[in-house]
mmCIF file of C-alpha atoms and ligand atoms in Angstrom:
data_model
loop_
_atom_site.group_PDB
_atom_site.id
_atom_site.type_symbol
_atom_site.label_atom_id
_atom_site.label_comp_id
_atom_site.label_asym_id
_atom_site.label_seq_id
_atom_site.Cartn_x
_atom_site.Cartn_y
_atom_site.Cartn_z
ATOM 1 C CA MET U 1 -6.195 13.084 1.255
ATOM 2 C CA HIS U 2 -2.791 13.869 2.517
ATOM 3 C CA PRO U 3 0.222 11.629 2.102
ATOM 4 C CA ASP U 4 2.225 11.963 5.254
ATOM 5 C CA HIS U 5 5.789 12.961 4.769
ATOM 6 C CA GLN U 6 7.164 11.174 7.753
ATOM 7 C CA SER U 7 10.804 10.663 8.547
ATOM 8 C CA GLN U 8 12.862 9.878 5.515
ATOM 9 C CA SER U 9 14.795 6.733 4.923
ATOM 10 C CA GLY U 10 17.528 6.253 2.403
ATOM 11 C CA PRO U 11 18.586 8.606 -0.322
ATOM 12 C CA PRO U 12 15.818 10.314 -2.273
ATOM 13 C CA HIS U 13 15.733 9.772 -5.997
ATOM 14 C CA GLU U 14 16.738 12.941 -7.813
ATOM 15 C CA SER U 15 14.678 14.079 -10.722
ATOM 16 C CA ALA U 16 16.964 15.213 -13.509
ATOM 17 C CA ALA U 17 15.116 18.426 -14.345
ATOM 18 C CA ASP U 18 15.236 20.443 -11.137
ATOM 19 C CA GLU U 19 17.211 18.351 -8.662
ATOM 20 C CA THR U 20 14.295 18.232 -6.238
ATOM 21 C CA PRO U 21 14.088 14.859 -4.583
ATOM 22 C CA VAL U 22 11.213 12.770 -5.832
ATOM 23 C CA ARG U 23 10.237 10.121 -3.361
ATOM 24 C CA ARG U 24 9.377 6.711 -4.627
ATOM 25 C CA ILE U 25 6.431 4.490 -3.793
ATOM 26 C CA VAL U 26 5.570 0.934 -4.700
ATOM 27 C CA SER U 27 2.390 -1.021 -4.128
ATOM 28 C CA GLY U 28 0.561 -4.003 -5.497
ATOM 29 C CA ILE U 29 -2.771 -5.782 -5.467
ATOM 30 C CA GLN U 30 -3.493 -9.438 -5.994
ATOM 31 C CA PRO U 31 -5.555 -10.117 -9.098
ATOM 32 C CA SER U 32 -8.441 -11.752 -7.300
ATOM 33 C CA GLY U 33 -11.179 -10.614 -9.673
ATOM 34 C CA ARG U 34 -12.933 -7.425 -10.615
ATOM 35 C CA LEU U 35 -12.364 -4.373 -8.423
ATOM 36 C CA HIS U 36 -15.263 -3.164 -6.338
ATOM 37 C CA LEU U 37 -15.965 0.163 -4.680
ATOM 38 C CA GLY U 38 -14.335 -1.028 -1.473
ATOM 39 C CA ASN U 39 -11.082 -1.689 -3.333
ATOM 40 C CA PHE U 40 -11.401 1.706 -4.981
ATOM 41 C CA MET U 41 -11.762 3.529 -1.667
ATOM 42 C CA GLY U 42 -9.141 1.366 0.026
ATOM 43 C CA ALA U 43 -6.391 1.629 -2.550
ATOM 44 C CA LEU U 44 -6.954 2.899 -6.058
ATOM 45 C CA LYS U 45 -8.345 6.290 -5.134
ATOM 46 C CA ASN U 46 -5.171 6.933 -3.161
ATOM 47 C CA TRP U 47 -2.850 5.614 -5.802
ATOM 48 C CA ILE U 48 -4.435 7.907 -8.369
ATOM 49 C CA GLU U 49 -3.661 10.903 -6.152
ATOM 50 C CA LEU U 50 -0.229 9.671 -5.121
ATOM 51 C CA GLN U 51 0.977 9.075 -8.668
ATOM 52 C CA LYS U 52 1.024 12.846 -9.138
ATOM 53 C CA LEU U 53 3.314 13.336 -6.152
ATOM 54 C CA TYR U 54 5.641 10.348 -6.195
ATOM 55 C CA GLU U 55 7.610 8.302 -8.615
ATOM 56 C CA SER U 56 5.217 5.377 -8.581
ATOM 57 C CA PHE U 57 5.461 1.663 -9.231
ATOM 58 C CA PHE U 58 2.164 -0.216 -9.194
ATOM 59 C CA PHE U 59 1.991 -3.889 -9.986
ATOM 60 C CA ILE U 60 -0.456 -6.733 -10.274
ATOM 61 C CA ALA U 61 0.760 -9.293 -7.752
ATOM 62 C CA ASP U 62 -0.022 -12.456 -9.684
ATOM 63 C CA TRP U 63 2.474 -14.631 -7.843
ATOM 64 C CA HIS U 64 0.919 -13.546 -4.574
ATOM 65 C CA ALA U 65 -2.432 -14.790 -5.818
ATOM 66 C CA LEU U 66 -0.914 -18.268 -6.019
ATOM 67 C CA THR U 67 -0.141 -18.332 -2.313
ATOM 68 C CA THR U 68 -3.803 -19.031 -1.582
ATOM 69 C CA ASN U 69 -5.103 -20.038 -5.029
ATOM 70 C CA TYR U 70 -2.596 -22.549 -6.250
ATOM 71 C CA GLU U 71 -4.946 -25.398 -7.015
ATOM 72 C CA ASP U 72 -7.314 -23.870 -9.488
ATOM 73 C CA THR U 73 -5.456 -21.299 -11.537
ATOM 74 C CA THR U 74 -7.889 -21.105 -14.427
ATOM 75 C CA ALA U 75 -9.067 -17.562 -13.675
ATOM 76 C CA ILE U 76 -5.721 -15.899 -13.199
ATOM 77 C CA ARG U 77 -5.161 -14.609 -16.717
ATOM 78 C CA GLU U 78 -8.660 -13.175 -16.961
ATOM 79 C CA ASN U 79 -8.319 -11.653 -13.487
ATOM 80 C CA ILE U 80 -5.107 -9.907 -14.498
ATOM 81 C CA ARG U 81 -6.742 -8.440 -17.593
ATOM 82 C CA GLU U 82 -9.751 -7.265 -15.619
ATOM 83 C CA MET U 83 -7.597 -5.686 -12.972
ATOM 84 C CA LEU U 84 -5.542 -3.770 -15.471
ATOM 85 C CA VAL U 85 -8.643 -2.429 -17.218
ATOM 86 C CA ASP U 86 -10.138 -1.406 -13.870
ATOM 87 C CA TRP U 87 -6.957 0.381 -12.803
ATOM 88 C CA ILE U 88 -6.516 2.383 -15.973
ATOM 89 C CA SER U 89 -10.180 3.155 -16.483
ATOM 90 C CA LEU U 90 -10.294 4.659 -12.988
ATOM 91 C CA GLY U 91 -7.380 6.949 -13.732
ATOM 92 C CA LEU U 92 -4.162 5.171 -12.960
ATOM 93 C CA ASP U 93 -2.037 6.654 -15.696
ATOM 94 C CA PRO U 94 0.691 4.673 -17.458
ATOM 95 C CA ARG U 95 2.320 7.954 -18.486
ATOM 96 C CA GLN U 96 2.742 8.910 -14.832
ATOM 97 C CA SER U 97 3.203 5.557 -13.136
ATOM 98 C CA THR U 98 5.073 2.402 -13.916
ATOM 99 C CA ILE U 99 2.319 -0.195 -14.153
ATOM 100 C CA PHE U 100 3.413 -3.794 -14.481
ATOM 101 C CA LEU U 101 2.830 -7.458 -13.804
ATOM 102 C CA GLN U 102 4.907 -8.986 -11.016
ATOM 103 C CA SER U 103 5.696 -12.179 -12.933
ATOM 104 C CA ASP U 104 7.047 -10.136 -15.860
ATOM 105 C CA VAL U 105 9.951 -9.110 -13.650
ATOM 106 C CA LEU U 106 11.766 -12.276 -12.648
ATOM 107 C CA GLU U 107 13.978 -10.345 -10.254
ATOM 108 C CA HIS U 108 11.084 -10.504 -7.762
ATOM 109 C CA ALA U 109 11.683 -14.235 -7.579
ATOM 110 C CA GLU U 110 15.433 -13.887 -7.330
ATOM 111 C CA LEU U 111 15.278 -11.397 -4.494
ATOM 112 C CA ASN U 112 12.583 -13.464 -2.783
ATOM 113 C CA LEU U 113 14.975 -16.396 -2.802
ATOM 114 C CA LEU U 114 17.873 -14.414 -1.392
ATOM 115 C CA LEU U 115 15.712 -12.804 1.294
ATOM 116 C CA SER U 116 14.373 -16.202 2.264
ATOM 117 C CA MET U 117 17.920 -17.211 3.175
ATOM 118 C CA VAL U 118 18.188 -14.525 5.851
ATOM 119 C CA THR U 119 14.629 -14.595 7.187
ATOM 120 C CA PRO U 120 14.077 -16.641 10.338
ATOM 121 C CA VAL U 121 10.992 -18.833 10.119
ATOM 122 C CA SER U 122 9.915 -17.565 13.540
ATOM 123 C CA TRP U 123 9.476 -14.064 12.073
ATOM 124 C CA LEU U 124 6.995 -15.508 9.609
ATOM 125 C CA GLU U 125 5.155 -17.716 12.060
ATOM 126 C CA ARG U 126 4.525 -14.854 14.438
ATOM 127 C CA ASN U 127 3.013 -12.674 11.677
ATOM 128 C CA PRO U 128 -0.551 -12.126 12.891
ATOM 129 C CA SER U 129 -2.176 -12.358 9.482
ATOM 130 C CA TYR U 130 -0.547 -15.744 8.870
ATOM 131 C CA LYS U 131 -2.557 -17.548 11.527
ATOM 132 C CA ASP U 132 -5.648 -15.387 10.967
ATOM 133 C CA GLN U 133 -5.834 -16.237 7.314
ATOM 134 C CA GLN U 134 -5.052 -19.893 7.848
ATOM 135 C CA GLU U 135 -8.061 -20.043 10.133
ATOM 136 C CA GLN U 136 -10.307 -17.883 7.969
ATOM 137 C CA ILE U 137 -9.700 -19.463 4.603
ATOM 138 C CA LYS U 138 -11.263 -22.884 4.917
ATOM 139 C CA GLY U 139 -11.241 -25.754 2.478
ATOM 140 C CA ARG U 140 -7.729 -25.004 1.276
ATOM 141 C CA ASP U 141 -4.488 -26.384 2.571
ATOM 142 C CA LEU U 142 -2.462 -23.327 3.477
ATOM 143 C CA SER U 143 0.310 -25.149 5.265
ATOM 144 C CA THR U 144 2.567 -24.453 2.301
ATOM 145 C CA PHE U 145 6.032 -23.003 2.058
ATOM 146 C CA GLY U 146 4.739 -20.310 -0.310
ATOM 147 C CA PHE U 147 1.966 -19.167 2.002
ATOM 148 C CA LEU U 148 4.288 -18.919 4.980
ATOM 149 C CA GLY U 149 6.717 -16.995 2.798
ATOM 150 C CA TYR U 150 4.125 -14.551 1.479
ATOM 151 C CA PRO U 151 5.573 -11.591 3.428
ATOM 152 C CA VAL U 152 9.060 -12.414 2.172
ATOM 153 C CA LEU U 153 7.847 -12.166 -1.405
ATOM 154 C CA MET U 154 6.124 -8.939 -0.494
ATOM 155 C CA SER U 155 9.361 -7.648 1.037
ATOM 156 C CA ALA U 156 11.156 -8.501 -2.187
ATOM 157 C CA ASP U 157 8.506 -6.554 -4.155
ATOM 158 C CA ILE U 158 9.207 -3.497 -2.073
ATOM 159 C CA LEU U 159 12.965 -3.647 -1.548
ATOM 160 C CA LEU U 160 13.545 -4.372 -5.231
ATOM 161 C CA TYR U 161 12.441 -0.832 -6.086
ATOM 162 C CA ARG U 162 14.202 0.806 -3.145
ATOM 163 C CA ALA U 163 10.881 2.396 -2.290
ATOM 164 C CA ASP U 164 10.788 5.120 0.341
ATOM 165 C CA HIS U 165 7.104 4.614 1.014
ATOM 166 C CA VAL U 166 4.527 1.915 0.555
ATOM 167 C CA PRO U 167 0.871 2.938 0.399
ATOM 168 C CA VAL U 168 -1.037 0.196 2.202
ATOM 169 C CA GLY U 169 -3.984 -0.319 4.476
ATOM 170 C CA LEU U 170 -3.702 -1.161 8.165
ATOM 171 C CA ASP U 171 -3.987 -4.895 7.509
ATOM 172 C CA GLN U 172 -0.676 -4.854 5.661
ATOM 173 C CA LEU U 173 1.375 -3.156 8.378
ATOM 174 C CA PRO U 174 2.800 -6.376 9.840
ATOM 175 C CA HIS U 175 4.062 -7.335 6.394
ATOM 176 C CA LEU U 176 5.666 -3.969 5.957
ATOM 177 C CA GLU U 177 7.320 -4.218 9.338
ATOM 178 C CA LEU U 178 8.848 -7.471 8.194
ATOM 179 C CA ALA U 179 10.160 -5.788 5.046
ATOM 180 C CA ARG U 180 11.830 -3.236 7.296
ATOM 181 C CA GLU U 181 13.315 -5.919 9.520
ATOM 182 C CA ILE U 182 14.666 -7.753 6.508
ATOM 183 C CA ALA U 183 16.186 -4.540 5.138
ATOM 184 C CA ARG U 184 17.913 -4.035 8.501
ATOM 185 C CA ARG U 185 19.154 -7.583 8.525
ATOM 186 C CA LEU U 186 20.636 -7.150 5.055
ATOM 187 C CA ARG U 187 22.407 -4.046 6.266
ATOM 188 C CA HIS U 188 23.674 -5.881 9.313
ATOM 189 C CA PHE U 189 25.127 -8.763 7.277
ATOM 190 C CA TYR U 190 26.169 -7.093 4.046
ATOM 191 C CA GLY U 191 26.156 -3.325 4.560
ATOM 192 C CA PRO U 192 23.634 -0.799 3.303
ATOM 193 C CA ILE U 193 21.858 -1.916 0.149
ATOM 194 C CA VAL U 194 18.229 -0.851 0.265
ATOM 195 C CA PRO U 195 16.376 1.747 2.339
ATOM 196 C CA GLU U 196 13.873 0.757 5.000
ATOM 197 C CA PRO U 197 10.474 1.437 3.491
ATOM 198 C CA LEU U 198 7.911 3.420 5.457
ATOM 199 C CA PRO U 199 4.188 2.844 5.289
ATOM 200 C CA LEU U 200 2.011 5.512 3.760
ATOM 201 C CA LEU U 201 -1.150 4.634 5.573
ATOM 202 C CA THR U 202 -4.191 4.782 3.378
ATOM 203 C CA PRO U 203 -7.157 6.271 5.182
ATOM 204 C CA THR U 204 -9.611 3.440 4.660
ATOM 205 C CA PRO U 205 -13.219 4.148 5.488
ATOM 206 C CA ARG U 206 -15.050 0.973 6.370
ATOM 207 C CA LEU U 207 -17.125 0.563 3.276
ATOM 208 C CA LEU U 208 -20.223 -1.526 3.778
ATOM 209 C CA GLY U 209 -21.672 -3.715 1.091
ATOM 210 C CA LEU U 210 -25.249 -4.084 -0.089
ATOM 211 C CA ASP U 211 -26.181 -6.216 2.929
ATOM 212 C CA GLY U 212 -24.574 -4.041 5.595
ATOM 213 C CA ARG U 213 -21.552 -6.289 6.079
ATOM 214 C CA LYS U 214 -18.104 -5.169 4.963
ATOM 215 C CA MET U 215 -17.996 -4.946 1.165
ATOM 216 C CA SER U 216 -16.193 -8.087 0.108
ATOM 217 C CA LYS U 217 -16.140 -10.322 -2.909
ATOM 218 C CA SER U 218 -16.724 -13.388 -0.752
ATOM 219 C CA TYR U 219 -19.989 -11.949 0.626
ATOM 220 C CA LYS U 220 -21.302 -11.223 -2.873
ATOM 221 C CA ASN U 221 -22.381 -7.769 -1.705
ATOM 222 C CA CYS U 222 -20.268 -5.602 -3.993
ATOM 223 C CA ILE U 223 -20.759 -2.886 -6.514
ATOM 224 C CA TYR U 224 -18.111 -3.458 -9.156
ATOM 225 C CA ILE U 225 -16.277 -0.800 -11.121
ATOM 226 C CA SER U 226 -17.309 -2.634 -14.266
ATOM 227 C CA ASP U 227 -21.022 -2.838 -13.392
ATOM 228 C CA THR U 228 -23.340 -1.170 -15.899
ATOM 229 C CA ALA U 229 -25.485 1.764 -14.781
ATOM 230 C CA GLY U 230 -28.462 -0.596 -14.809
ATOM 231 C CA GLU U 231 -26.689 -3.140 -12.633
ATOM 232 C CA VAL U 232 -25.671 -0.466 -10.148
ATOM 233 C CA TRP U 233 -29.239 0.722 -9.702
ATOM 234 C CA GLU U 234 -30.590 -2.835 -9.513
ATOM 235 C CA LYS U 235 -28.150 -3.423 -6.646
ATOM 236 C CA ILE U 236 -28.826 -0.195 -4.770
ATOM 237 C CA ARG U 237 -32.614 -0.117 -5.219
ATOM 238 C CA PRO U 238 -33.349 -3.191 -3.050
ATOM 239 C CA MET U 239 -30.645 -2.421 -0.470
ATOM 240 C CA MET U 240 -31.680 -2.805 3.112
ATOM 241 C CA THR U 241 -32.117 0.413 5.082
ATOM 242 C CA ASP U 242 -32.770 1.275 8.703
ATOM 243 C CA PRO U 243 -35.359 -1.364 9.662
ATOM 244 C CA ALA U 244 -37.205 1.308 11.691
ATOM 245 C CA ARG U 245 -38.354 2.942 8.444
ATOM 246 C CA VAL U 246 -41.221 0.586 7.720
ATOM 247 C CA ARG U 247 -43.449 3.265 6.264
ATOM 248 C CA ARG U 248 -42.405 6.320 4.328
ATOM 249 C CA THR U 249 -43.531 8.464 7.282
ATOM 250 C CA ASP U 250 -41.361 6.630 9.841
ATOM 251 C CA PRO U 251 -38.204 8.556 10.716
ATOM 252 C CA GLY U 252 -34.930 6.670 10.485
ATOM 253 C CA ASP U 253 -31.407 6.646 11.829
ATOM 254 C CA PRO U 254 -28.779 6.981 9.088
ATOM 255 C CA GLY U 255 -26.259 5.405 11.459
ATOM 256 C CA LYS U 256 -28.115 2.138 11.078
ATOM 257 C CA CYS U 257 -28.317 2.259 7.293
ATOM 258 C CA PRO U 258 -25.747 0.869 4.838
ATOM 259 C CA VAL U 259 -27.064 3.259 2.176
ATOM 260 C CA PHE U 260 -25.948 6.156 4.312
ATOM 261 C CA ASN U 261 -22.584 4.502 4.844
ATOM 262 C CA LEU U 262 -22.102 4.718 1.082
ATOM 263 C CA HIS U 263 -23.251 8.352 1.036
ATOM 264 C CA GLU U 264 -20.468 9.041 3.510
ATOM 265 C CA SER U 265 -17.889 7.845 1.023
ATOM 266 C CA PHE U 266 -19.366 9.011 -2.252
ATOM 267 C CA SER U 267 -21.613 12.015 -1.694
ATOM 268 C CA PRO U 268 -20.447 15.556 -0.959
ATOM 269 C CA LYS U 269 -20.772 16.771 2.625
ATOM 270 C CA ASN U 270 -23.833 18.946 2.000
ATOM 271 C CA VAL U 271 -25.679 16.035 0.407
ATOM 272 C CA GLN U 272 -24.787 13.859 3.390
ATOM 273 C CA GLN U 273 -26.248 16.500 5.683
ATOM 274 C CA GLU U 274 -29.424 16.718 3.627
ATOM 275 C CA MET U 275 -29.859 12.945 3.618
ATOM 276 C CA ASP U 276 -29.167 12.752 7.323
ATOM 277 C CA ALA U 277 -31.748 15.419 8.173
ATOM 278 C CA GLY U 278 -34.246 14.094 5.628
ATOM 279 C CA CYS U 279 -33.989 10.587 7.036
ATOM 280 C CA ARG U 280 -34.368 11.660 10.665
ATOM 281 C CA THR U 281 -37.432 13.774 9.906
ATOM 282 C CA ALA U 282 -38.897 11.378 7.328
ATOM 283 C CA SER U 283 -38.932 14.219 4.810
ATOM 284 C CA ILE U 284 -37.118 12.047 2.284
ATOM 285 C CA GLY U 285 -37.998 8.531 1.216
ATOM 286 C CA CYS U 286 -35.486 5.723 0.968
ATOM 287 C CA ILE U 287 -35.896 5.386 -2.778
ATOM 288 C CA ASP U 288 -35.027 9.050 -3.296
ATOM 289 C CA CYS U 289 -32.113 8.721 -0.931
ATOM 290 C CA LYS U 290 -30.895 5.738 -2.954
ATOM 291 C CA LYS U 291 -31.358 7.553 -6.255
ATOM 292 C CA ILE U 292 -29.229 10.414 -5.012
ATOM 293 C CA LEU U 293 -26.567 8.000 -3.830
ATOM 294 C CA THR U 294 -26.563 6.362 -7.239
ATOM 295 C CA THR U 295 -25.927 9.652 -9.017
ATOM 296 C CA HIS U 296 -22.884 10.275 -6.839
ATOM 297 C CA ILE U 297 -21.487 6.791 -7.307
ATOM 298 C CA GLU U 298 -22.055 7.225 -11.021
ATOM 299 C CA LYS U 299 -19.810 10.314 -10.960
ATOM 300 C CA ILE U 300 -16.965 7.831 -10.542
ATOM 301 C CA LEU U 301 -18.306 4.896 -12.489
ATOM 302 C CA ALA U 302 -19.653 6.632 -15.582
ATOM 303 C CA PRO U 303 -16.310 8.103 -16.695
ATOM 304 C CA ALA U 304 -14.589 4.815 -15.862
ATOM 305 C CA ARG U 305 -17.117 3.021 -18.051
ATOM 306 C CA GLU U 306 -16.395 5.328 -20.949
ATOM 307 C CA LYS U 307 -12.656 4.914 -20.521
ATOM 308 C CA ARG U 308 -13.131 1.146 -20.372
ATOM 309 C CA HIS U 309 -14.807 1.142 -23.787
ATOM 310 C CA GLU U 310 -11.982 3.182 -25.250
ATOM 311 C CA LEU U 311 -9.379 0.905 -23.728
ATOM 312 C CA LEU U 312 -11.001 -2.248 -24.990
ATOM 313 C CA ALA U 313 -11.454 -0.735 -28.456
ATOM 314 C CA GLU U 314 -7.804 0.224 -28.702
ATOM 315 C CA LYS U 315 -6.339 -3.112 -29.601
ATOM 316 C CA GLY U 316 -2.911 -3.846 -28.271
ATOM 317 C CA PHE U 317 -2.845 -0.882 -25.900
ATOM 318 C CA LEU U 318 -3.142 -2.793 -22.642
ATOM 319 C CA GLY U 319 -0.525 -5.315 -23.692
ATOM 320 C CA GLN U 320 1.736 -2.427 -24.511
ATOM 321 C CA VAL U 321 1.161 -0.851 -21.087
ATOM 322 C CA LEU U 322 2.352 -4.022 -19.383
ATOM 323 C CA GLU U 323 5.243 -4.430 -21.761
ATOM 324 C CA GLU U 324 6.518 -0.909 -21.240
ATOM 325 C CA GLY U 325 5.848 -1.077 -17.522
ATOM 326 C CA ALA U 326 7.831 -4.295 -17.248
ATOM 327 C CA LYS U 327 10.706 -2.727 -19.138
ATOM 328 C CA LYS U 328 10.923 0.191 -16.728
ATOM 329 C CA ALA U 329 10.423 -1.968 -13.657
ATOM 330 C CA ARG U 330 12.995 -4.476 -14.842
ATOM 331 C CA ALA U 331 15.610 -1.762 -15.324
ATOM 332 C CA GLU U 332 15.171 -0.681 -11.698
ATOM 333 C CA ALA U 333 14.999 -4.229 -10.416
ATOM 334 C CA GLN U 334 18.157 -5.184 -12.258
ATOM 335 C CA ARG U 335 20.032 -2.265 -10.767
ATOM 336 C CA THR U 336 19.034 -3.331 -7.284
ATOM 337 C CA MET U 337 19.925 -6.957 -7.911
ATOM 338 C CA LYS U 338 23.361 -5.938 -9.129
ATOM 339 C CA ASP U 339 23.907 -4.096 -5.850
ATOM 340 C CA VAL U 340 22.518 -6.982 -3.827
ATOM 341 C CA ARG U 341 24.720 -9.571 -5.528
ATOM 342 C CA GLN U 342 27.726 -7.342 -5.086
ATOM 343 C CA ALA U 343 27.007 -6.655 -1.435
ATOM 344 C CA MET U 344 26.472 -10.361 -0.831
ATOM 345 C CA ARG U 345 29.647 -11.127 -2.824
ATOM 346 C CA LEU U 346 27.734 -13.438 -5.117
ATOM 347 C CA PRO U 347 29.002 -14.148 -8.612
ATOM 348 C CA ASP U 348 27.495 -11.803 -11.153
ATOM 349 C CA GLY U 349 28.775 -13.210 -14.419
ATOM 350 C CA ASN U 350 32.235 -11.774 -13.837
ATOM 351 C CA LEU U 351 33.802 -14.582 -11.877
ATOM 352 C CA PHE U 352 36.901 -14.919 -14.050
ATOM 353 C CA ALA U 353 37.057 -11.411 -15.423
HETATM 354 N N1 LIG O 1 -0.174 -8.109 0.179
HETATM 355 C C1 LIG O 1 -0.842 -7.071 -0.558
HETATM 356 C C2 LIG O 1 -2.360 -7.273 -0.407
HETATM 357 O O1 LIG O 1 -2.820 -8.371 -0.195
HETATM 358 C C3 LIG O 1 -0.466 -7.067 -2.009
HETATM 359 C C4 LIG O 1 0.987 -6.836 -2.190
HETATM 360 C C5 LIG O 1 1.877 -7.723 -2.669
HETATM 361 C C6 LIG O 1 1.699 -5.628 -1.912
HETATM 362 N N2 LIG O 1 3.120 -7.166 -2.727
HETATM 363 C C7 LIG O 1 3.044 -5.881 -2.276
HETATM 364 C C8 LIG O 1 1.340 -4.378 -1.411
HETATM 365 C C9 LIG O 1 4.045 -4.915 -2.115
HETATM 366 C C10 LIG O 1 2.328 -3.406 -1.247
HETATM 367 C C11 LIG O 1 3.672 -3.679 -1.600
HETATM 368 O O2 LIG O 1 -3.095 -6.310 -0.547
HETATM 369 FE FE1 SF4 O 2 -31.196 4.856 4.772
HETATM 370 FE FE2 SF4 O 2 -31.580 6.986 3.290
HETATM 371 FE FE3 SF4 O 2 -33.626 5.420 3.986
HETATM 372 FE FE4 SF4 O 2 -32.437 6.895 5.826
HETATM 373 S S1 SF4 O 2 -33.552 7.644 4.021
HETATM 374 S S2 SF4 O 2 -32.990 4.760 6.023
HETATM 375 S S3 SF4 O 2 -30.343 6.873 5.118
HETATM 376 S S4 SF4 O 2 -31.923 4.875 2.666
#
C-alpha cells in the first residue's frame, strides 16, 4: 500500500529531532458496533501502515453516530469500548498515534458551530450522500439539523487538527471536498487559518460477505474481528460457492464465488493462484479451499485475539489510552481554536485586558 504524496497544502509540521517535515493525518470511524473484516480492509489496515509514516490522529466519532442513531442511544458506550479494543488489538498503536474519543474534545463542537455560520445550506443539500442516505435508511426521521450538518461536523474534525491528509474511502470524498470548501471560505473571510486537507484515498477492495453481497453489518453477513476461531470456521464452512460446483468433480469459476473474493484479500498471491487453478480443474474441493482461506484470515485474527485478551486483562489501560489521547488532541485543538477566534476577531477571554 502506498500513501500518495500529492500536492502539499499548508505548512508541514516539523519534527523537533531532525527538522524533516512530518505530515499530519486525521481520520475517524463511527462507533456503530464491532469491526468486521470489511472495516479492517477499508480503513484499519491502512491506518496501521500510515501511523508509521504520519503524525496521526484517529478518533471514535461518537457524535457522528448520533446523526442517524439519536433515538436509541443505549448501545453507544458499549460500541465505543468495542471499537477501541478492536482498533488496538489489530495494531493501532497508542504510542505512535493519538487515539481519542471525539466527545472528549469539546472543541469539535465549538468549531462545528463556527463553521456552521459560514456554510451555505445549499452546499449541504447538494451533498450526494445526504439524499442517498435519507432514502436508504428507512424507519428513521433524518430530516434533522444534525444530519444535514454531518459534513460540517466532519469538516470541524479535520480542520481542528490542521491535517494535511485525510485517509478515507471513496464514499467520503464529497464530505472532504466540503471541508476544503469551508477552509477556503474561512480564508476568504478571515485570512489563512487552516490548510485545505487532501484525501489520502484508501484502496478499498470490494469485500464480499458470507452471502456474496457486500460485507455489511446490516446484512448480517460479516466475520468480526472479535469472532472466536470456532465462530470464524462455522461462518466460512457453510458459505455459498460457485453454484456450478454441485459435485466435488464439477469444475468451478472462482469469479462467481464469494470464498474466492475473500482469498483475494487475505491469501498470498501464490495461494490465490493455486485455489484458482484447483477450482477450475476440480482438483480441490470447496471445503479444502475454505479451510485454506480460514488459515489466512486467522493470520490476522489470531494475534488480534491474543492482544484482545491482554488488553482486557490490563485493567485501566484502555481508559488511560483515551485519557492520554484526549489530552494530546485537546492541546492541538485548543491551539487551532485560539487561531480561529483570533482570525474571526472573537473574544477569547481577553476582552478588557
Ligand atoms: N464520516 C466518516 C465515516 O462515516 C467518519 C468520520 C467522521 C471521519 N469524522 C471524520 C472520517 C473525519 C475522516 C475524518 O466513515
Ligand atoms: Fe469457491 Fe473455492 Fe469452491 Fe472454487 S473451490 S467454488 S473458489 S470455494
